[in-house]
Amino acid sequence: MLRSISLFILCLTLPTMAVPCQLRVGWEEWFPLIHRQDDQLTGSEYQLMQELATAAGCTLVFVETPWVRALQLLKSGQLDMLYGASRSAEREAYAQFSQPYRYEQMVLVVRAPQEQPPQPMHELSLATWLAEPRSNGQRRVLGLIRGFNYGALEPLLRPQAVPTRHLEVRWDQQLHQLLAAQRIDGYLVEISVARAQQAVGGQPVRLWTVSEQPHEPMYLMFSRDVPHQVIKDFNEAILARTSGSLAPHLRPDTARQRTPSHR
């Protein structure tokens, strides 16, 4: 009995071994933010996630899965973290959030005439654009990503009274293809994604900023099973980036002027 008590006391006095922090992160193609190149993941969002994780003392294991399924896996605890997420009351019911780690700008992408040179980007009202009918009198069709939360635009895109016509797909490239096939009249996407699509060529497009949507904060989204200390460590890593060495497009003060690339 005395020996058992001695061993118990010894265990209490030994230094606690830190449990390695390894997080399962859901991802899918989000060019140019995160994508495969030469069998390796790359892109500005991927690099940022790795930098924040390293500063927080964690390693990341990327699990490829569609966004809608990723949300369900996070809710059930089979994934630990998602990135580029908007914060909503619905999501707060089953997930934890970091502080904002960057800011987002969405643009409306529409077809442009083949012979038209690239036009400067101007602002329009999405509500006005949606209300304007096609030449045949039918309502315009807007392309959206399935499972995405469009923040301030949600009441406009999915109103309770008069539903808008929209077509939902899994990823951005499908929206570009549907626009070229004239199955949709426009789509909403991150500005950096839209510019990458412009650079590839094919269907000429014109980009419009949307007056109803300000630059919105993006969050890391964590499973309820992730310890609070891990989220605190990520918040400290985010704060360290915002306090001097942070690239301008990741600071909220400059984000209102111009940002790169929400879900």
Short mmCIF file of C-alpha atoms in Angstrom, two decimals:
data_model
loop_
_atom_site.label_atom_id
_atom_site.label_comp_id
_atom_site.label_asym_id
_atom_site.label_seq_id
_atom_site.Cartn_x
_atom_site.Cartn_y
_atom_site.Cartn_z
CA MET A 1 0.00 0.00 0.00
CA LEU A 2 2.81 2.36 0.96
CA ARG A 3 4.57 1.60 -2.34
CA SER A 4 1.41 2.43 -4.32
CA ILE A 5 1.06 5.76 -2.55
CA SER A 6 4.73 6.55 -3.21
CA LEU A 7 4.35 5.80 -6.92
CA PHE A 8 1.23 7.99 -7.07
CA ILE A 9 3.07 10.91 -5.46
CA LEU A 10 6.02 10.37 -7.81
CA CYS A 11 3.71 10.56 -10.84
CA LEU A 12 2.25 13.81 -9.59
CA THR A 13 5.68 15.38 -9.19
CA LEU A 14 7.00 14.36 -12.61
CA PRO A 15 6.83 17.06 -15.34
CA THR A 16 3.79 16.67 -17.57
CA MET A 17 4.66 15.55 -21.09
CA ALA A 18 3.12 17.84 -23.71
CA VAL A 19 0.69 16.08 -25.99
CA PRO A 20 1.62 16.76 -29.64
CA CYS A 21 -0.89 19.04 -31.34
CA GLN A 22 -1.98 17.53 -34.64
CA LEU A 23 -5.07 18.86 -36.39
CA ARG A 24 -7.04 17.30 -39.24
CA VAL A 25 -7.91 20.03 -41.71
CA GLY A 26 -10.55 19.68 -44.42
CA TRP A 27 -9.55 21.04 -47.79
CA GLU A 28 -10.59 21.02 -51.44
CA GLU A 29 -9.38 22.74 -54.60
CA TRP A 30 -9.63 26.53 -54.16
CA PHE A 31 -7.31 27.82 -56.86
CA PRO A 32 -5.09 29.80 -56.46
CA LEU A 33 -5.48 29.85 -52.66
CA ILE A 34 -4.93 26.13 -52.08
CA HIS A 35 -4.33 23.52 -54.77
CA ARG A 36 -2.08 20.66 -55.83
CA GLN A 37 1.07 21.26 -57.80
CA ASP A 38 3.53 18.44 -58.52
CA ASP A 39 1.69 16.24 -55.98
CA GLN A 40 2.19 18.88 -53.26
CA LEU A 41 -0.27 21.32 -51.75
CA THR A 42 0.53 24.96 -52.39
CA GLY A 43 -1.10 28.38 -52.54
CA SER A 44 -1.27 31.47 -50.34
CA GLU A 45 -3.97 30.05 -48.02
CA TYR A 46 -2.07 26.79 -47.57
CA GLN A 47 1.13 28.65 -46.74
CA LEU A 48 -0.69 30.90 -44.28
CA MET A 49 -2.25 27.91 -42.51
CA GLN A 50 1.15 26.27 -42.16
CA GLU A 51 2.69 29.45 -40.78
CA LEU A 52 -0.05 29.93 -38.20
CA ALA A 53 0.06 26.25 -37.19
CA THR A 54 3.84 26.32 -36.75
CA ALA A 55 3.59 29.43 -34.58
CA ALA A 56 0.82 27.73 -32.55
CA GLY A 57 2.94 24.59 -32.08
CA CYS A 58 0.72 22.35 -34.18
CA THR A 59 1.08 20.20 -37.27
CA LEU A 60 -1.66 19.96 -39.88
CA VAL A 61 -2.92 16.87 -41.69
CA PHE A 62 -4.92 17.90 -44.77
CA VAL A 63 -7.92 15.72 -45.61
CA GLU A 64 -9.48 16.29 -49.04
CA THR A 65 -13.26 16.51 -48.83
CA PRO A 66 -16.03 18.71 -50.29
CA TRP A 67 -16.89 21.77 -48.23
CA VAL A 68 -20.42 20.65 -47.30
CA ARG A 69 -19.13 17.29 -46.05
CA ALA A 70 -16.24 19.03 -44.28
CA LEU A 71 -18.75 21.01 -42.22
CA GLN A 72 -20.49 17.78 -41.19
CA LEU A 73 -17.19 16.08 -40.35
CA LEU A 74 -16.16 19.05 -38.20
CA LYS A 75 -19.53 18.93 -36.44
CA SER A 76 -19.10 15.22 -35.65
CA GLY A 77 -15.48 15.66 -34.53
CA GLN A 78 -13.96 13.76 -37.48
CA LEU A 79 -12.19 16.94 -38.61
CA ASP A 80 -10.53 19.46 -36.30
CA MET A 81 -10.21 22.63 -38.33
CA LEU A 82 -11.48 24.46 -41.40
CA TYR A 83 -10.22 27.75 -42.84
CA GLY A 84 -11.64 30.69 -44.79
CA ALA A 85 -14.91 30.38 -42.87
CA SER A 86 -17.59 32.95 -42.19
CA ARG A 87 -18.99 33.09 -38.69
CA SER A 88 -22.72 32.59 -38.13
CA ALA A 89 -25.07 31.72 -35.26
CA GLU A 90 -25.82 28.37 -36.90
CA ARG A 91 -22.15 27.42 -37.00
CA GLU A 92 -21.45 28.71 -33.48
CA ALA A 93 -23.86 26.04 -32.23
CA TYR A 94 -21.38 23.27 -33.11
CA ALA A 95 -18.00 24.93 -33.70
CA GLN A 96 -15.43 27.22 -32.12
CA PHE A 97 -13.81 30.14 -33.93
CA SER A 98 -10.49 31.94 -33.91
CA GLN A 99 -10.29 35.67 -34.13
CA PRO A 100 -10.28 36.96 -37.75
CA TYR A 101 -7.07 36.02 -39.55
CA ARG A 102 -7.72 37.86 -42.82
CA TYR A 103 -10.42 39.82 -44.65
CA GLU A 104 -12.36 38.89 -47.77
CA GLN A 105 -13.78 40.58 -50.84
CA MET A 106 -16.32 38.88 -53.08
CA VAL A 107 -16.98 40.01 -56.65
CA LEU A 108 -19.69 39.35 -59.19
CA VAL A 109 -18.34 37.70 -62.37
CA VAL A 110 -20.34 38.14 -65.58
CA ARG A 111 -19.72 37.37 -69.25
CA ALA A 112 -17.94 39.97 -71.36
CA PRO A 113 -17.96 40.28 -75.18
CA GLN A 114 -15.18 38.36 -76.91
CA GLU A 115 -13.73 41.48 -78.53
CA GLN A 116 -13.92 43.66 -75.42
CA PRO A 117 -10.58 44.44 -73.71
CA PRO A 118 -10.40 43.99 -69.93
CA GLN A 119 -12.43 46.66 -68.13
CA PRO A 120 -11.63 48.39 -64.84
CA MET A 121 -13.55 47.01 -61.89
CA HIS A 122 -16.49 49.15 -60.75
CA GLU A 123 -19.17 48.72 -58.11
CA LEU A 124 -22.78 47.69 -58.63
CA SER A 125 -25.78 46.75 -56.50
CA LEU A 126 -26.34 43.00 -56.54
CA ALA A 127 -30.02 43.55 -55.66
CA THR A 128 -30.45 45.75 -58.73
CA TRP A 129 -28.58 43.31 -60.95
CA LEU A 130 -30.72 40.38 -59.77
CA ALA A 131 -33.91 42.38 -60.33
CA GLU A 132 -33.04 43.18 -63.94
CA PRO A 133 -34.49 40.47 -66.24
CA ARG A 134 -32.75 38.71 -69.09
CA SER A 135 -33.50 39.85 -72.65
CA ASN A 136 -36.21 37.13 -72.81
CA GLY A 137 -37.91 38.51 -69.72
CA GLN A 138 -36.86 35.67 -67.40
CA ARG A 139 -35.08 36.25 -64.12
CA ARG A 140 -31.33 36.09 -64.01
CA VAL A 141 -29.65 32.98 -62.61
CA LEU A 142 -26.81 33.42 -60.13
CA GLY A 143 -24.14 30.77 -59.55
CA LEU A 144 -23.21 29.92 -55.96
CA ILE A 145 -20.97 27.42 -54.16
CA ARG A 146 -22.90 24.77 -52.26
CA GLY A 147 -22.58 25.13 -48.50
CA PHE A 148 -20.88 28.54 -48.60
CA ASN A 149 -22.01 31.31 -46.29
CA TYR A 150 -21.97 34.63 -48.15
CA GLY A 151 -22.14 36.75 -45.02
CA ALA A 152 -23.93 40.06 -45.49
CA LEU A 153 -25.27 38.86 -48.86
CA GLU A 154 -27.17 35.86 -47.42
CA PRO A 155 -30.52 37.69 -46.95
CA LEU A 156 -30.29 38.88 -50.54
CA LEU A 157 -29.32 35.50 -51.99
CA ARG A 158 -31.74 33.35 -50.01
CA PRO A 159 -34.61 35.63 -48.97
CA GLN A 160 -37.61 34.24 -47.12
CA ALA A 161 -40.27 35.94 -49.24
CA VAL A 162 -39.22 35.89 -52.91
CA PRO A 163 -36.55 33.25 -53.64
CA THR A 164 -33.90 34.15 -56.16
CA ARG A 165 -32.95 31.89 -59.04
CA HIS A 166 -29.58 30.36 -58.33
CA LEU A 167 -27.62 27.26 -59.24
CA GLU A 168 -25.31 25.71 -56.65
CA VAL A 169 -22.19 23.70 -57.51
CA ARG A 170 -19.24 22.22 -55.66
CA TRP A 171 -16.34 24.45 -56.74
CA ASP A 172 -15.34 27.65 -58.50
CA GLN A 173 -14.23 26.18 -61.81
CA GLN A 174 -17.70 24.72 -62.37
CA LEU A 175 -19.16 28.22 -62.06
CA HIS A 176 -16.83 29.48 -64.77
CA GLN A 177 -17.86 26.61 -67.05
CA LEU A 178 -21.57 27.25 -66.46
CA LEU A 179 -21.09 30.93 -67.27
CA ALA A 180 -19.37 30.05 -70.55
CA ALA A 181 -22.23 27.64 -71.36
CA GLN A 182 -24.73 30.45 -70.62
CA ARG A 183 -26.48 28.37 -67.96
CA ILE A 184 -25.96 31.15 -65.42
CA ASP A 185 -25.72 34.92 -65.84
CA GLY A 186 -23.07 35.54 -63.21
CA TYR A 187 -21.52 34.15 -60.06
CA LEU A 188 -19.98 35.28 -56.80
CA VAL A 189 -16.41 34.36 -56.02
CA GLU A 190 -13.34 35.67 -54.18
CA ILE A 191 -11.49 38.38 -56.07
CA SER A 192 -8.19 36.46 -56.21
CA VAL A 193 -10.00 33.40 -57.60
CA ALA A 194 -11.77 35.55 -60.21
CA ARG A 195 -8.51 37.13 -61.33
CA ALA A 196 -6.86 33.72 -61.63
CA GLN A 197 -9.75 32.59 -63.86
CA GLN A 198 -9.32 35.71 -65.97
CA ALA A 199 -5.64 34.95 -66.43
CA VAL A 200 -6.34 31.42 -67.68
CA GLY A 201 -8.35 32.74 -70.62
CA GLY A 202 -11.33 31.11 -72.30
CA GLN A 203 -14.63 32.84 -71.61
CA PRO A 204 -13.95 36.61 -71.23
CA VAL A 205 -15.39 37.93 -67.98
CA ARG A 206 -15.93 41.24 -66.25
CA LEU A 207 -15.63 41.71 -62.50
CA TRP A 208 -17.82 43.93 -60.35
CA THR A 209 -17.50 44.71 -56.66
CA VAL A 210 -20.81 44.42 -54.79
CA SER A 211 -22.07 47.43 -52.84
CA GLU A 212 -24.08 45.32 -50.36
CA GLN A 213 -21.03 43.41 -49.15
CA PRO A 214 -18.25 45.09 -47.16
CA HIS A 215 -14.94 43.35 -46.65
CA GLU A 216 -15.73 40.56 -44.21
CA PRO A 217 -13.54 38.87 -41.61
CA MET A 218 -12.52 35.27 -42.20
CA TYR A 219 -12.09 32.81 -39.35
CA LEU A 220 -10.51 29.49 -38.55
CA MET A 221 -13.30 27.12 -37.53
CA PHE A 222 -12.54 24.44 -34.93
CA SER A 223 -14.36 21.34 -33.73
CA ARG A 224 -15.77 21.45 -30.20
CA ASP A 225 -13.27 18.69 -29.35
CA VAL A 226 -10.27 20.97 -29.93
CA PRO A 227 -8.90 22.26 -26.58
CA HIS A 228 -9.37 25.96 -25.84
CA GLN A 229 -5.62 26.30 -25.38
CA VAL A 230 -5.02 25.32 -29.00
CA ILE A 231 -7.40 28.04 -30.20
CA LYS A 232 -5.69 30.50 -27.85
CA ASP A 233 -2.33 29.56 -29.37
CA PHE A 234 -3.69 30.18 -32.88
CA ASN A 235 -5.12 33.53 -31.78
CA GLU A 236 -1.72 34.53 -30.43
CA ALA A 237 -0.14 33.50 -33.73
CA ILE A 238 -2.70 35.60 -35.63
CA LEU A 239 -2.09 38.56 -33.31
CA ALA A 240 1.67 38.26 -33.84
CA ARG A 241 1.14 38.54 -37.59
CA THR A 242 -1.11 41.58 -37.25
CA SER A 243 1.31 43.46 -35.01
CA GLY A 244 3.93 44.48 -37.53
CA SER A 245 5.14 41.79 -39.89
CA LEU A 246 1.71 41.03 -41.36
CA ALA A 247 1.26 41.49 -45.09
CA PRO A 248 -1.00 44.52 -45.79
CA HIS A 249 -3.89 42.48 -47.27
CA LEU A 250 -4.28 40.59 -43.97
CA ARG A 251 -4.78 43.72 -41.84
CA PRO A 252 -8.32 44.99 -41.32
CA ASP A 253 -7.36 48.65 -41.74
CA THR A 254 -5.99 48.14 -45.26
CA ALA A 255 -8.48 45.43 -46.20
CA ARG A 256 -11.11 48.08 -46.80
CA GLN A 257 -8.93 49.54 -49.53
CA ARG A 258 -8.02 46.39 -51.48
CA THR A 259 -7.70 42.73 -50.53
CA PRO A 260 -7.06 39.42 -52.23
CA SER A 261 -9.40 36.68 -51.44
CA HIS A 262 -14.97 32.79 -47.86
CA ARG A 263 -16.92 30.22 -47.24
#
